[in-house]
Amino acid sequence: MGVADLLAKKKKALAEKNLKEGQEFQEEFGKLDGVTTLDSGLQYQILEEAKGKFPKPKDFVICHYHGTTIHGEVFDSSVERGKTAKFQLNRVIEGWTEGLQLMAAGCKYKFVIPPHLAYGEEQISKQIGPNSTLIFEVELIDIA
């Protein structure tokens, strides 16, 4: 067995572990009060409700967000940087595209995004391995 085979085997084992842990996390999160699980597998909890405009996939949105793994490790946070993020909604992971369309400007939601709506089997970073379930607290500040 060569090095490439060993690395592939290690990645496969990590992907299986991450998938199992993510499914267990989603099962428990889904039991919490106020959590909605969509047919796609996306889960959300409304943290702050607001009445405002809803974004469409081609809109640009201005957000504050805090992204963690299911183990609480922060992998990205506009909140920690102290600067909002602006991006086109259809140019991010599917879980964001789907989830933010549920939010009116001014809302804050917590999303639990399963791997197939995030980065799938890709190893994105040290924190985001293959089949990682991601957690985001997102505040939709405005639609540009």
mmCIF file of C-alpha atoms in Angstrom:
data_model
loop_
_atom_site.group_PDB
_atom_site.id
_atom_site.type_symbol
_atom_site.label_atom_id
_atom_site.label_comp_id
_atom_site.label_asym_id
_atom_site.label_seq_id
_atom_site.Cartn_x
_atom_site.Cartn_y
_atom_site.Cartn_z
ATOM 1 C CA MET A 1 0.000 0.000 0.000
ATOM 2 C CA GLY A 2 1.463 3.325 -1.094
ATOM 3 C CA VAL A 3 1.350 6.725 0.573
ATOM 4 C CA ALA A 4 -1.589 7.848 -1.593
ATOM 5 C CA ASP A 5 -3.565 4.765 -0.553
ATOM 6 C CA LEU A 6 -2.827 5.380 3.132
ATOM 7 C CA LEU A 7 -3.894 9.035 2.849
ATOM 8 C CA ALA A 8 -7.103 8.043 1.039
ATOM 9 C CA LYS A 9 -7.875 5.460 3.727
ATOM 10 C CA LYS A 10 -7.250 8.031 6.475
ATOM 11 C CA LYS A 11 -9.466 10.616 4.730
ATOM 12 C CA LYS A 12 -12.253 8.045 4.288
ATOM 13 C CA ALA A 13 -12.131 7.125 7.991
ATOM 14 C CA LEU A 14 -12.244 10.811 8.990
ATOM 15 C CA ALA A 15 -15.149 11.449 6.601
ATOM 16 C CA GLU A 16 -17.121 8.561 8.127
ATOM 17 C CA LYS A 17 -16.372 9.753 11.683
ATOM 18 C CA ASN A 18 -17.359 13.355 10.878
ATOM 19 C CA LEU A 19 -20.573 12.253 9.162
ATOM 20 C CA LYS A 20 -21.614 10.080 12.131
ATOM 21 C CA GLU A 21 -20.800 12.789 14.705
ATOM 22 C CA GLY A 22 -22.619 15.413 12.619
ATOM 23 C CA GLN A 23 -25.735 13.263 12.318
ATOM 24 C CA GLU A 24 -25.744 12.683 16.084
ATOM 25 C CA PHE A 25 -25.337 16.424 16.690
ATOM 26 C CA GLN A 26 -28.197 17.245 14.311
ATOM 27 C CA GLU A 27 -30.439 14.685 15.978
ATOM 28 C CA GLU A 28 -29.876 16.314 19.381
ATOM 29 C CA PHE A 29 -30.109 19.884 18.037
ATOM 30 C CA GLY A 30 -33.383 19.006 16.320
ATOM 31 C CA LYS A 31 -34.909 18.181 19.726
ATOM 32 C CA LEU A 32 -34.354 21.708 21.081
ATOM 33 C CA ASP A 33 -37.272 24.129 21.383
ATOM 34 C CA GLY A 34 -37.738 26.313 18.337
ATOM 35 C CA VAL A 35 -35.556 24.272 15.988
ATOM 36 C CA THR A 36 -36.913 23.618 12.492
ATOM 37 C CA THR A 37 -35.481 20.910 10.253
ATOM 38 C CA LEU A 38 -36.122 21.407 6.546
ATOM 39 C CA ASP A 39 -36.498 18.604 3.982
ATOM 40 C CA SER A 40 -32.991 19.429 2.737
ATOM 41 C CA GLY A 41 -31.546 18.644 6.182
ATOM 42 C CA LEU A 42 -30.815 22.289 7.036
ATOM 43 C CA GLN A 43 -31.730 23.118 10.616
ATOM 44 C CA TYR A 44 -32.386 26.573 11.998
ATOM 45 C CA GLN A 45 -33.346 28.315 15.186
ATOM 46 C CA ILE A 46 -34.597 31.900 15.227
ATOM 47 C CA LEU A 47 -32.542 33.948 17.684
ATOM 48 C CA GLU A 48 -33.962 37.382 16.756
ATOM 49 C CA GLU A 49 -36.980 37.993 14.552
ATOM 50 C CA ALA A 50 -37.499 41.080 12.421
ATOM 51 C CA LYS A 51 -39.819 42.368 9.740
ATOM 52 C CA GLY A 52 -38.012 43.353 6.593
ATOM 53 C CA LYS A 53 -37.114 42.435 3.064
ATOM 54 C CA PHE A 54 -36.127 38.847 2.207
ATOM 55 C CA PRO A 55 -33.102 38.211 -0.062
ATOM 56 C CA LYS A 56 -33.238 36.308 -3.323
ATOM 57 C CA PRO A 57 -30.361 34.119 -4.586
ATOM 58 C CA LYS A 58 -28.835 36.810 -6.839
ATOM 59 C CA ASP A 59 -29.009 39.539 -4.170
ATOM 60 C CA PHE A 60 -25.986 40.746 -2.285
ATOM 61 C CA VAL A 61 -26.356 40.455 1.479
ATOM 62 C CA ILE A 62 -24.539 42.175 4.320
ATOM 63 C CA CYS A 63 -24.118 39.913 7.343
ATOM 64 C CA HIS A 64 -22.373 39.322 10.576
ATOM 65 C CA TYR A 65 -21.671 35.651 11.239
ATOM 66 C CA HIS A 66 -19.844 33.317 13.571
ATOM 67 C CA GLY A 67 -18.972 29.845 12.254
ATOM 68 C CA THR A 68 -18.004 26.895 14.442
ATOM 69 C CA THR A 69 -17.608 23.161 14.225
ATOM 70 C CA ILE A 70 -19.933 20.901 16.199
ATOM 71 C CA HIS A 71 -17.149 20.777 18.803
ATOM 72 C CA GLY A 72 -17.244 24.567 19.255
ATOM 73 C CA GLU A 73 -14.056 25.388 17.355
ATOM 74 C CA VAL A 74 -14.331 28.745 15.561
ATOM 75 C CA PHE A 75 -13.273 28.524 11.913
ATOM 76 C CA ASP A 76 -14.500 31.897 10.634
ATOM 77 C CA SER A 77 -16.162 34.904 12.230
ATOM 78 C CA SER A 78 -16.937 38.354 10.901
ATOM 79 C CA VAL A 79 -18.009 39.149 14.469
ATOM 80 C CA GLU A 80 -14.492 38.464 15.784
ATOM 81 C CA ARG A 81 -12.991 40.494 12.922
ATOM 82 C CA GLY A 82 -15.352 43.359 13.763
ATOM 83 C CA LYS A 83 -16.315 43.853 10.121
ATOM 84 C CA THR A 84 -19.457 42.768 8.306
ATOM 85 C CA ALA A 85 -19.271 40.559 5.223
ATOM 86 C CA LYS A 86 -20.931 41.294 1.888
ATOM 87 C CA PHE A 87 -21.465 38.593 -0.724
ATOM 88 C CA GLN A 88 -23.830 37.404 -3.421
ATOM 89 C CA LEU A 89 -26.145 34.829 -1.903
ATOM 90 C CA ASN A 90 -25.858 32.289 -4.715
ATOM 91 C CA ARG A 91 -22.044 32.239 -4.435
ATOM 92 C CA VAL A 92 -21.785 30.642 -1.003
ATOM 93 C CA ILE A 93 -22.439 27.145 0.346
ATOM 94 C CA GLU A 94 -25.936 25.795 -0.331
ATOM 95 C CA GLY A 95 -26.891 25.888 3.342
ATOM 96 C CA TRP A 96 -26.333 29.642 3.427
ATOM 97 C CA THR A 97 -28.160 30.216 0.151
ATOM 98 C CA GLU A 98 -31.165 28.268 1.409
ATOM 99 C CA GLY A 99 -31.089 29.549 4.972
ATOM 100 C CA LEU A 100 -30.648 33.250 4.399
ATOM 101 C CA GLN A 101 -33.658 33.312 2.073
ATOM 102 C CA LEU A 102 -35.757 32.438 5.152
ATOM 103 C CA MET A 103 -34.525 35.538 6.961
ATOM 104 C CA ALA A 104 -35.774 39.096 6.743
ATOM 105 C CA ALA A 105 -33.245 41.897 7.089
ATOM 106 C CA GLY A 106 -32.647 42.378 10.811
ATOM 107 C CA CYS A 107 -33.102 38.704 11.756
ATOM 108 C CA LYS A 108 -30.530 36.555 13.502
ATOM 109 C CA TYR A 109 -30.636 32.760 13.060
ATOM 110 C CA LYS A 110 -28.568 29.804 14.113
ATOM 111 C CA PHE A 111 -28.003 27.294 11.313
ATOM 112 C CA VAL A 112 -26.763 23.726 11.555
ATOM 113 C CA ILE A 113 -25.634 22.827 8.060
ATOM 114 C CA PRO A 114 -25.101 19.182 7.102
ATOM 115 C CA PRO A 115 -22.114 18.281 4.900
ATOM 116 C CA HIS A 116 -24.090 17.939 1.656
ATOM 117 C CA LEU A 117 -25.169 21.603 2.025
ATOM 118 C CA ALA A 118 -21.667 22.733 3.023
ATOM 119 C CA TYR A 119 -18.403 21.347 1.596
ATOM 120 C CA GLY A 120 -19.279 17.659 1.309
ATOM 121 C CA GLU A 121 -16.310 15.325 1.353
ATOM 122 C CA GLU A 122 -13.772 18.101 0.731
ATOM 123 C CA GLN A 123 -11.115 18.926 3.322
ATOM 124 C CA ILE A 124 -11.403 22.736 3.405
ATOM 125 C CA SER A 125 -9.138 23.538 6.346
ATOM 126 C CA LYS A 126 -7.715 22.032 9.504
ATOM 127 C CA GLN A 127 -11.057 22.683 11.247
ATOM 128 C CA ILE A 128 -13.356 21.757 8.332
ATOM 129 C CA GLY A 129 -12.633 18.186 7.392
ATOM 130 C CA PRO A 130 -14.484 15.897 5.000
ATOM 131 C CA ASN A 131 -18.217 15.542 5.796
ATOM 132 C CA SER A 132 -18.146 18.269 8.454
ATOM 133 C CA THR A 133 -21.411 19.603 9.855
ATOM 134 C CA LEU A 134 -21.129 23.376 10.337
ATOM 135 C CA ILE A 135 -22.814 25.760 12.767
ATOM 136 C CA PHE A 136 -23.360 29.406 11.950
ATOM 137 C CA GLU A 137 -24.986 32.214 13.861
ATOM 138 C CA VAL A 138 -25.927 34.697 11.155
ATOM 139 C CA GLU A 139 -27.347 38.201 11.442
ATOM 140 C CA LEU A 140 -28.756 39.499 8.162
ATOM 141 C CA ILE A 141 -28.060 43.190 8.429
ATOM 142 C CA ASP A 142 -29.129 44.357 4.986
ATOM 143 C CA ILE A 143 -29.783 43.384 1.391
ATOM 144 C CA ALA A 144 -27.687 45.416 -1.011
#
